[in-house]
GROMACS .gro file of C-alpha atoms in nm:
model
  423
    1MET     CA    1   0.007  -0.010  -0.019
    2ALA     CA    2   0.129   0.351  -0.113
    3PRO     CA    3   0.221   0.590   0.180
    4HIS     CA    4  -0.059   0.828   0.063
    5ASP     CA    5  -0.334   0.530   0.049
    6ILE     CA    6  -0.203   0.474   0.461
    7ARG     CA    7  -0.273   0.861   0.527
    8ARG     CA    8  -0.595   0.889   0.366
    9PRO     CA    9  -0.839   0.779   0.621
   10PHE     CA   10  -0.688   1.058   0.863
   11LYS     CA   11  -0.677   1.332   0.586
   12ARG     CA   12  -1.020   1.260   0.442
   13ALA     CA   13  -1.320   1.495   0.486
   14ALA     CA   14  -1.437   1.513   0.825
   15ILE     CA   15  -1.742   1.318   0.936
   16SER     CA   16  -1.793   1.444   1.292
   17ASP     CA   17  -1.679   1.673   1.546
   18GLN     CA   18  -1.562   1.403   1.781
   19GLN     CA   19  -1.229   1.552   1.847
   20LYS     CA   20  -1.367   1.880   1.916
   21ARG     CA   21  -1.598   1.720   2.157
   22ARG     CA   22  -1.328   1.533   2.331
   23GLU     CA   23  -1.155   1.854   2.398
   24LEU     CA   24  -1.442   2.034   2.520
   25SER     CA   25  -1.521   1.718   2.754
   26LEU     CA   26  -1.169   1.760   2.905
   27GLN     CA   27  -1.181   2.129   2.968
   28ARG     CA   28  -1.537   2.076   3.144
   29GLN     CA   29  -1.386   1.821   3.355
   30ALA     CA   30  -1.105   2.077   3.470
   31GLN     CA   31  -1.371   2.359   3.530
   32ASN     CA   32  -1.669   2.176   3.690
   33ARG     CA   33  -1.711   2.023   4.065
   34THR     CA   34  -1.992   1.783   4.106
   35GLU     CA   35  -2.121   1.627   4.442
   36ALA     CA   36  -1.969   1.283   4.317
   37GLN     CA   37  -1.966   1.131   4.674
   38LEU     CA   38  -2.321   1.197   4.727
   39GLN     CA   39  -2.402   1.065   4.357
   40ALA     CA   40  -2.227   0.743   4.429
   41ARG     CA   41  -2.406   0.672   4.774
   42ARG     CA   42  -2.751   0.756   4.606
   43LEU     CA   43  -2.682   0.542   4.340
   44ALA     CA   44  -2.603   0.256   4.546
   45SER     CA   45  -2.912   0.302   4.728
   46SER     CA   46  -3.121   0.321   4.427
   47ILE     CA   47  -2.990   0.016   4.292
   48LEU     CA   48  -3.017  -0.196   4.586
   49SER     CA   49  -3.387  -0.056   4.669
   50LEU     CA   50  -3.518  -0.075   4.307
   51PRO     CA   51  -3.851  -0.315   4.332
   52ASN     CA   52  -3.819  -0.668   4.165
   53HIS     CA   53  -4.065  -0.723   3.846
   54ASN     CA   54  -4.191  -1.039   3.755
   55SER     CA   55  -3.991  -1.043   3.441
   56GLU     CA   56  -3.662  -1.059   3.646
   57PRO     CA   57  -3.495  -1.370   3.753
   58GLN     CA   58  -3.558  -1.503   4.085
   59PRO     CA   59  -3.319  -1.413   4.361
   60LEU     CA   60  -3.033  -1.670   4.407
   61GLU     CA   61  -3.027  -1.618   4.790
   62SER     CA   62  -3.294  -1.463   5.043
   63LEU     CA   63  -3.167  -1.129   5.156
   64ASP     CA   64  -3.366  -0.906   5.351
   65LEU     CA   65  -3.314  -0.597   5.172
   66LEU     CA   66  -3.556  -0.314   5.295
   67PRO     CA   67  -3.637  -0.045   5.040
   68GLU     CA   68  -3.589   0.299   5.120
   69PRO     CA   69  -3.922   0.521   5.183
   70ILE     CA   70  -4.009   0.681   4.874
   71VAL     CA   71  -4.187   1.006   4.905
   72GLU     CA   72  -4.478   1.035   4.644
   73GLU     CA   73  -4.395   1.263   4.366
   74PRO     CA   74  -4.584   1.378   4.047
   75GLU     CA   75  -4.519   1.159   3.752
   76THR     CA   76  -4.197   1.242   3.567
   77ASP     CA   77  -4.194   1.330   3.193
   78ALA     CA   78  -3.955   1.122   2.975
   79GLU     CA   79  -3.793   1.414   2.854
   80ASP     CA   80  -3.736   1.537   3.221
   81ILE     CA   81  -3.603   1.187   3.326
   82SER     CA   82  -3.241   1.284   3.350
   83ASP     CA   83  -3.328   1.562   3.579
   84ILE     CA   84  -3.497   1.341   3.871
   85ASP     CA   85  -3.329   1.294   4.198
   86ILE     CA   86  -3.137   0.956   4.234
   87ARG     CA   87  -3.351   0.836   4.508
   88GLN     CA   88  -3.661   0.861   4.269
   89ALA     CA   89  -3.528   0.597   4.027
   90ALA     CA   90  -3.642   0.338   4.252
   91LYS     CA   91  -3.999   0.404   4.162
   92LEU     CA   92  -3.948   0.427   3.790
   93LYS     CA   93  -4.066   0.145   3.551
   94GLY     CA   94  -4.037   0.057   3.189
   95PRO     CA   95  -3.891   0.298   2.943
   96GLU     CA   96  -3.820   0.547   3.224
   97ALA     CA   97  -3.618   0.313   3.431
   98ARG     CA   98  -3.418   0.194   3.137
   99ARG     CA   99  -3.363   0.554   3.024
  100TRP     CA  100  -3.261   0.659   3.365
  101PHE     CA  101  -3.019   0.381   3.447
  102ALA     CA  102  -2.864   0.366   3.112
  103SER     CA  103  -2.749   0.756   3.182
  104GLN     CA  104  -2.569   0.620   3.490
  105LEU     CA  105  -2.329   0.412   3.300
  106MET     CA  106  -2.029   0.593   3.111
  107LEU     CA  107  -2.138   0.479   2.771
  108PRO     CA  108  -1.847   0.482   2.481
  109GLU     CA  109  -1.909   0.641   2.171
  110TRP     CA  110  -1.801   0.467   1.854
  111MET     CA  111  -1.464   0.543   1.700
  112ILE     CA  112  -1.507   0.735   1.380
  113ASP     CA  113  -1.174   0.927   1.382
  114VAL     CA  114  -0.857   0.863   1.532
  115PRO     CA  115  -0.786   1.063   1.842
  116ASP     CA  116  -0.482   1.292   1.857
  117ARG     CA  117  -0.220   1.154   2.066
  118LEU     CA  118  -0.364   0.829   2.048
  119ASN     CA  119  -0.029   0.654   2.150
  120CYS     CA  120   0.034   0.886   2.447
  121ASP     CA  121  -0.306   0.988   2.629
  122TRP     CA  122  -0.500   0.655   2.578
  123TYR     CA  123  -0.522   0.297   2.725
  124VAL     CA  124  -0.670   0.019   2.515
  125PHE     CA  125  -0.833  -0.329   2.627
  126ALA     CA  126  -1.020  -0.613   2.471
  127ARG     CA  127  -1.383  -0.580   2.582
  128PRO     CA  128  -1.532  -0.880   2.691
  129SER     CA  129  -1.867  -1.009   2.540
  130GLY     CA  130  -2.155  -1.001   2.764
  131LYS     CA  131  -2.396  -0.810   2.957
  132ARG     CA  132  -2.309  -0.447   3.085
  133CYS     CA  133  -2.405  -0.389   3.424
  134PHE     CA  134  -2.347  -0.204   3.746
  135VAL     CA  135  -2.243  -0.417   4.040
  136VAL     CA  136  -2.309  -0.263   4.403
  137SER     CA  137  -2.218  -0.421   4.720
  138SER     CA  138  -2.372  -0.263   5.047
  139ASN     CA  139  -2.522  -0.376   5.379
  140GLY     CA  140  -2.399  -0.746   5.341
  141ALA     CA  141  -2.557  -0.805   4.983
  142THR     CA  142  -2.441  -0.762   4.651
  143VAL     CA  143  -2.652  -0.669   4.367
  144SER     CA  144  -2.599  -0.635   3.978
  145ARG     CA  145  -2.841  -0.456   3.733
  146LEU     CA  146  -2.815  -0.421   3.382
  147ARG     CA  147  -2.836  -0.094   3.210
  148ASN     CA  148  -3.209  -0.102   3.203
  149GLY     CA  149  -3.241  -0.146   3.577
  150CYS     CA  150  -3.337  -0.497   3.578
  151LEU     CA  151  -3.196  -0.732   3.817
  152LEU     CA  152  -2.937  -0.957   3.692
  153HIS     CA  153  -2.820  -1.141   4.022
  154ARG     CA  154  -2.833  -1.105   4.391
  155PHE     CA  155  -2.553  -1.266   4.561
  156PRO     CA  156  -2.294  -1.251   4.845
  157SER     CA  157  -1.952  -1.135   4.731
  158ALA     CA  158  -1.612  -1.058   4.878
  159LEU     CA  159  -1.653  -0.705   4.768
  160PRO     CA  160  -1.644  -0.442   5.071
  161ASN     CA  161  -1.976  -0.506   5.264
  162GLY     CA  162  -2.085  -0.742   4.992
  163ALA     CA  163  -2.171  -1.053   5.224
  164ARG     CA  164  -2.309  -1.105   5.564
  165THR     CA  165  -1.985  -1.208   5.726
  166LYS     CA  166  -1.853  -1.155   6.072
  167GLU     CA  167  -1.591  -0.954   5.907
  168SER     CA  168  -1.801  -0.736   5.694
  169SER     CA  169  -1.879  -0.369   5.805
  170ARG     CA  170  -2.220  -0.277   5.876
  171SER     CA  171  -2.168   0.095   5.807
  172ALA     CA  172  -2.389   0.249   5.542
  173GLN     CA  173  -2.087   0.421   5.435
  174SER     CA  174  -1.920   0.122   5.341
  175TYR     CA  175  -2.026   0.030   4.970
  176CYS     CA  176  -1.881  -0.062   4.642
  177ILE     CA  177  -2.002   0.020   4.268
  178LEU     CA  178  -1.823  -0.151   3.985
  179ASP     CA  179  -1.887  -0.106   3.627
  180CYS     CA  180  -1.857  -0.463   3.476
  181ILE     CA  181  -1.956  -0.693   3.207
  182PHE     CA  182  -2.111  -1.051   3.283
  183HIS     CA  183  -1.938  -1.307   3.069
  184GLU     CA  184  -2.217  -1.611   3.071
  185LEU     CA  185  -1.970  -1.866   2.937
  186ASP     CA  186  -1.756  -1.870   3.249
  187GLN     CA  187  -2.012  -1.701   3.482
  188THR     CA  188  -1.757  -1.419   3.559
  189TYR     CA  189  -1.783  -1.030   3.617
  190TYR     CA  190  -1.518  -0.872   3.426
  191VAL     CA  191  -1.453  -0.519   3.582
  192ILE     CA  192  -1.390  -0.248   3.327
  193ASP     CA  193  -1.425   0.026   3.556
  194MET     CA  194  -1.446   0.148   3.939
  195VAL     CA  195  -1.696   0.393   4.026
  196CYS     CA  196  -1.674   0.364   4.409
  197TRP     CA  197  -1.474   0.143   4.658
  198ALA     CA  198  -1.552   0.121   5.027
  199GLY     CA  199  -1.754   0.445   5.015
  200ILE     CA  200  -1.468   0.662   4.832
  201SER     CA  201  -1.622   0.810   4.525
  202PHE     CA  202  -1.390   0.800   4.196
  203TYR     CA  203  -1.626   0.999   3.983
  204GLU     CA  204  -1.391   1.277   3.950
  205CYS     CA  205  -1.048   1.070   3.941
  206THR     CA  206  -0.879   1.019   3.621
  207ALA     CA  207  -0.880   0.689   3.456
  208GLU     CA  208  -0.548   0.632   3.508
  209PHE     CA  209  -0.583   0.660   3.887
  210ARG     CA  210  -0.903   0.432   3.881
  211PHE     CA  211  -0.731   0.179   3.691
  212PHE     CA  212  -0.434   0.173   3.939
  213TRP     CA  213  -0.693   0.178   4.243
  214MET     CA  214  -0.905  -0.121   4.067
  215ASN     CA  215  -0.605  -0.331   4.022
  216SER     CA  216  -0.459  -0.291   4.360
  217LYS     CA  217  -0.794  -0.330   4.572
  218LEU     CA  218  -0.973  -0.586   4.384
  219VAL     CA  219  -0.713  -0.854   4.420
  220GLU     CA  220  -0.672  -0.759   4.804
  221SER     CA  221  -1.053  -0.781   4.872
  222GLY     CA  222  -1.048  -1.155   4.738
  223ALA     CA  223  -1.317  -1.089   4.466
  224CYS     CA  224  -1.091  -1.227   4.200
  225GLU     CA  225  -1.098  -1.578   4.390
  226ALA     CA  226  -1.300  -1.892   4.297
  227PRO     CA  227  -1.654  -1.890   4.410
  228SER     CA  228  -1.726  -1.988   4.780
  229ALA     CA  229  -2.015  -2.012   5.033
  230HIS     CA  230  -1.982  -1.602   5.079
  231HIS     CA  231  -1.857  -1.525   4.736
  232ARG     CA  232  -2.131  -1.677   4.465
  233TYR     CA  233  -1.928  -1.529   4.114
  234ARG     CA  234  -1.567  -1.477   4.052
  235PHE     CA  235  -1.460  -1.122   3.948
  236SER     CA  236  -1.178  -1.045   3.714
  237LEU     CA  237  -0.955  -0.787   3.598
  238ILE     CA  238  -0.901  -0.712   3.225
  239PRO     CA  239  -0.555  -0.651   3.102
  240VAL     CA  240  -0.525  -0.285   3.028
  241TYR     CA  241  -0.253  -0.157   2.799
  242ASN     CA  242  -0.084   0.202   2.704
  243CYS     CA  243  -0.226   0.238   2.329
  244ASP     CA  244   0.107   0.215   2.170
  245HIS     CA  245   0.222  -0.021   1.902
  246GLU     CA  246   0.294  -0.293   2.133
  247GLY     CA  247  -0.013  -0.231   2.348
  248LEU     CA  248  -0.253  -0.200   2.081
  249GLN     CA  249  -0.119  -0.521   1.900
  250THR     CA  250  -0.150  -0.724   2.227
  251ALA     CA  251  -0.510  -0.598   2.300
  252TYR     CA  252  -0.589  -0.670   1.941
  253THR     CA  253  -0.462  -1.049   1.879
  254GLY     CA  254  -0.348  -1.150   2.234
  255ALA     CA  255  -0.530  -1.461   2.402
  256VAL     CA  256  -0.776  -1.376   2.658
  257PRO     CA  257  -0.995  -1.611   2.882
  258TYR     CA  258  -1.317  -1.441   2.731
  259VAL     CA  259  -1.488  -1.411   2.411
  260LYS     CA  260  -1.380  -1.072   2.255
  261ASP     CA  261  -1.635  -0.802   2.114
  262GLY     CA  262  -1.412  -0.537   2.012
  263LEU     CA  263  -1.168  -0.283   2.170
  264LEU     CA  264  -1.237  -0.034   2.414
  265PHE     CA  265  -1.018   0.285   2.431
  266TYR     CA  266  -0.992   0.502   2.729
  267ASN     CA  267  -0.851   0.849   2.777
  268LYS     CA  268  -0.624   0.836   3.051
  269HIS     CA  269  -0.728   1.197   3.182
  270ALA     CA  270  -1.104   1.097   3.165
  271HIS     CA  271  -1.340   1.112   3.472
  272TYR     CA  272  -1.624   0.882   3.506
  273GLN     CA  273  -1.864   1.064   3.321
  274THR     CA  274  -2.236   0.959   3.288
  275GLY     CA  275  -2.392   0.896   2.958
  276ASN     CA  276  -2.229   0.910   2.619
  277THR     CA  277  -1.891   1.026   2.607
  278PRO     CA  278  -1.610   1.085   2.356
  279LEU     CA  279  -1.335   1.005   2.597
  280THR     CA  280  -1.426   0.657   2.587
  281LEU     CA  281  -1.459   0.472   2.244
  282VAL     CA  282  -1.544   0.110   2.104
  283TRP     CA  283  -1.382  -0.012   1.790
  284LYS     CA  284  -1.439  -0.341   1.610
  285ASP     CA  285  -1.355  -0.541   1.318
  286GLU     CA  286  -1.409  -0.915   1.217
  287THR     CA  287  -1.076  -1.015   1.393
  288CYS     CA  288  -1.181  -0.889   1.733
  289SER     CA  289  -1.562  -0.916   1.732
  290GLN     CA  290  -1.822  -1.160   1.602
  291TYR     CA  291  -2.050  -0.863   1.550
  292VAL     CA  292  -1.918  -0.595   1.354
  293ILE     CA  293  -2.250  -0.506   1.139
  294ASP     CA  294  -2.584  -0.497   1.294
  295THR     CA  295  -2.789  -0.777   1.276
  296ASP     CA  296  -3.180  -0.807   1.252
  297ASN     CA  297  -3.391  -0.960   1.478
  298LYS     CA  298  -3.351  -1.295   1.330
  299GLY     CA  299  -2.978  -1.226   1.367
  300GLN     CA  300  -2.893  -1.205   1.009
  301VAL     CA  301  -2.711  -0.896   0.847
  302PRO     CA  302  -2.972  -0.687   0.634
  303ASN     CA  303  -2.874  -0.578   0.302
  304GLN     CA  304  -2.927  -0.211   0.386
  305GLN     CA  305  -2.815  -0.056   0.710
  306GLN     CA  306  -3.090   0.018   0.960
  307VAL     CA  307  -3.111   0.306   1.194
  308VAL     CA  308  -3.348   0.359   1.505
  309LEU     CA  309  -3.432   0.735   1.530
  310GLU     CA  310  -3.662   0.901   1.768
  311LEU     CA  311  -3.964   1.098   1.649
  312GLN     CA  312  -4.009   1.456   1.783
  313ASP     CA  313  -4.300   1.700   1.817
  314ASN     CA  314  -4.206   1.885   1.524
  315GLY     CA  315  -4.162   1.575   1.293
  316GLN     CA  316  -3.787   1.570   1.332
  317LEU     CA  317  -3.603   1.247   1.356
  318VAL     CA  318  -3.302   1.255   1.607
  319THR     CA  319  -3.041   1.028   1.746
  320SER     CA  320  -2.997   0.953   2.135
  321ASP     CA  321  -2.717   1.197   2.172
  322ASP     CA  322  -2.718   1.515   2.387
  323PRO     CA  323  -2.772   1.744   2.189
  324ALA     CA  324  -2.935   1.523   1.959
  325VAL     CA  325  -2.839   1.513   1.601
  326VAL     CA  326  -3.130   1.552   1.317
  327LEU     CA  327  -3.113   1.292   1.051
  328GLY     CA  328  -3.421   1.384   0.888
  329CYS     CA  329  -3.793   1.491   0.918
  330LEU     CA  330  -4.133   1.327   0.842
  331ASN     CA  331  -4.434   1.543   0.735
  332ALA     CA  332  -4.757   1.539   0.937
  333VAL     CA  333  -4.956   1.379   0.693
  334PHE     CA  334  -4.717   1.048   0.695
  335ILE     CA  335  -4.718   1.071   1.082
  336GLN     CA  336  -5.088   1.046   1.093
  337GLU     CA  337  -5.113   0.797   0.824
  338THR     CA  338  -4.889   0.548   0.983
  339GLY     CA  339  -4.993   0.613   1.351
  340LEU     CA  340  -4.695   0.735   1.473
  341HIS     CA  341  -4.651   0.980   1.761
  342PRO     CA  342  -4.388   1.204   1.917
  343GLY     CA  343  -4.151   0.975   2.149
  344ASN     CA  344  -4.180   0.665   1.913
  345LEU     CA  345  -3.877   0.492   1.809
  346VAL     CA  346  -3.874   0.437   1.432
  347ARG     CA  347  -3.660   0.191   1.233
  348PHE     CA  348  -3.518   0.326   0.904
  349ALA     CA  349  -3.324   0.167   0.626
  350VAL     CA  350  -3.047   0.362   0.452
  351ASN     CA  351  -3.093   0.373   0.088
  352GLU     CA  352  -2.848   0.399  -0.198
  353GLY     CA  353  -2.821   0.782  -0.150
  354GLY     CA  354  -2.649   0.696   0.189
  355LEU     CA  355  -2.510   0.977   0.429
  356THR     CA  356  -2.374   1.298   0.290
  357PHE     CA  357  -2.132   1.493   0.496
  358VAL     CA  358  -2.023   1.841   0.451
  359ASP     CA  359  -1.767   2.016   0.644
  360GLY     CA  360  -1.761   1.767   0.906
  361LYS     CA  361  -2.149   1.785   0.934
  362LEU     CA  362  -2.446   1.532   0.828
  363GLU     CA  363  -2.612   1.734   0.560
  364LYS     CA  364  -2.855   1.469   0.449
  365ALA     CA  365  -2.943   1.095   0.485
  366ASP     CA  366  -3.135   0.900   0.254
  367LEU     CA  367  -3.386   0.699   0.472
  368GLN     CA  368  -3.693   0.455   0.421
  369CYS     CA  369  -3.910   0.425   0.716
  370LEU     CA  370  -3.961   0.060   0.799
  371GLY     CA  371  -4.188   0.123   1.108
  372LYS     CA  372  -4.187   0.119   1.467
  373VAL     CA  373  -3.935  -0.077   1.681
  374HIS     CA  374  -4.046  -0.307   1.953
  375ARG     CA  375  -4.164  -0.117   2.277
  376ALA     CA  376  -3.894  -0.294   2.486
  377ARG     CA  377  -3.630  -0.062   2.337
  378ALA     CA  378  -3.583   0.256   2.510
  379PHE     CA  379  -3.315   0.448   2.308
  380ALA     CA  380  -3.252   0.549   1.945
  381ASP     CA  381  -2.905   0.480   1.808
  382SER     CA  382  -2.620   0.718   1.848
  383TYR     CA  383  -2.465   0.962   1.578
  384SER     CA  384  -2.146   0.773   1.621
  385LYS     CA  385  -2.288   0.439   1.592
  386ILE     CA  386  -2.493   0.527   1.280
  387VAL     CA  387  -2.152   0.672   1.151
  388PHE     CA  388  -1.943   0.394   1.233
  389GLN     CA  389  -2.212   0.131   1.074
  390TYR     CA  390  -2.195   0.331   0.777
  391MET     CA  391  -1.827   0.333   0.757
  392VAL     CA  392  -1.809  -0.031   0.817
  393ARG     CA  393  -2.003  -0.104   0.484
  394HIS     CA  394  -1.829   0.162   0.283
  395SER     CA  395  -1.506   0.287   0.430
  396PRO     CA  396  -1.411   0.120   0.735
  397LEU     CA  397  -1.147   0.235   0.983
  398ARG     CA  398  -0.921  -0.051   0.986
  399ILE     CA  399  -0.653  -0.157   1.256
  400GLU     CA  400  -0.370  -0.054   0.991
  401HIS     CA  401  -0.506   0.294   0.992
  402LEU     CA  402  -0.481   0.302   1.384
  403PHE     CA  403  -0.132   0.179   1.361
  404ALA     CA  404  -0.042   0.436   1.089
  405SER     CA  405  -0.190   0.716   1.288
  406MET     CA  406   0.046   0.625   1.560
  407SER     CA  407   0.336   0.632   1.320
  408MET     CA  408   0.274   0.966   1.188
  409ILE     CA  409   0.204   1.116   1.554
  410THR     CA  410   0.571   0.960   1.653
  411GLU     CA  411   0.712   1.097   1.318
  412LYS     CA  412   0.553   1.435   1.400
  413GLU     CA  413   0.695   1.442   1.766
  414ASN     CA  414   1.042   1.355   1.627
  415ASN     CA  415   1.055   1.628   1.384
  416THR     CA  416   0.941   1.849   1.657
  417ASN     CA  417   1.231   1.757   1.883
  418GLU     CA  418   1.487   1.782   1.600
  419MET     CA  419   1.387   2.126   1.524
  420GLU     CA  420   1.408   2.235   1.892
  421MET     CA  421   1.747   2.103   1.919
  422VAL     CA  422   1.863   2.271   1.622
  423GLY     CA  423   1.716   2.588   1.733
   0.00000   0.00000   0.00000
């Protein structure tokens, strides 16, 4: 491949403002001070006290968890769901519960351009295939809940205050919140991030510090040991690498005890930011994931890319981003004829006209309406996911491009150092 072909993906016309938003996110981190300790404590309380529903699996062990008293409040509109007090989450149901709990996790954007200083400011690791969830230990019990708020497991664990043993602390301040992926094949919780440990919040700590603390404390706790009477599931750390050539290659091709589902990239300076963030990124290809292109409800890859968008009051079709990205608009007659209503999630096929970008912004999308999606789904697709899936079908960002980008960064830094020495 000629040199100009290797550089092409990084010099091609911009298709997003992902890099700009990365820089703004880091600036906001430096400026903002949040009540992170209170947020962690309330999140732990809401996850533990959320009522069980008939659709959830039966508890594996009888634990006398007493839900906190809930003060009756007026019903919350879906669009105001992110503004409710964390303690009110225990009374949410259906789409509102899914929407709120999903906003508590730090959700990666899809990598649609290569970050600046990838080999200096980023970590990389192989993402396990499985169910993303919060794991909370408190008051002698451990509970895991999926991003939609549904109970996954209730069990004893070796996490701080995670089981009723003589050694466990009864202090309400001693709780733990981990961001995990449950890998069903080996019944293991793979810890990808630490939100709180023994009552200490890590929301405002950098990923570099969180990963250091996570690696030292999780092993000390005994949570990584084999299951036992007071430790139902095993927890495991994931090898995290500096995203240089060697680290990226190891994460990409190295052996791991779980099924890979792409690579995760973490900015070393990123705080734990709830919701979508460009400071964590997911990237996939056929080598490191079984599911690169989205499949339909039958598990088949459709001939045309499909996207899910949310219908607004004014007929606009938007993504799940904040702020949302508009991909189209439906006229009132069509909305009335199809029985659609504001707030509905609607599936579209991307026709031959595809997506058109001008100066880094989406100008138009050639979409064909396929109908409403199943009501169990609570979110539209994000802009980065839509663009990543479009790129996979037309001009994918390949592993060779990531390596080439790092080579260009290293070459540029060497040239700069040489100029400084000459000067």
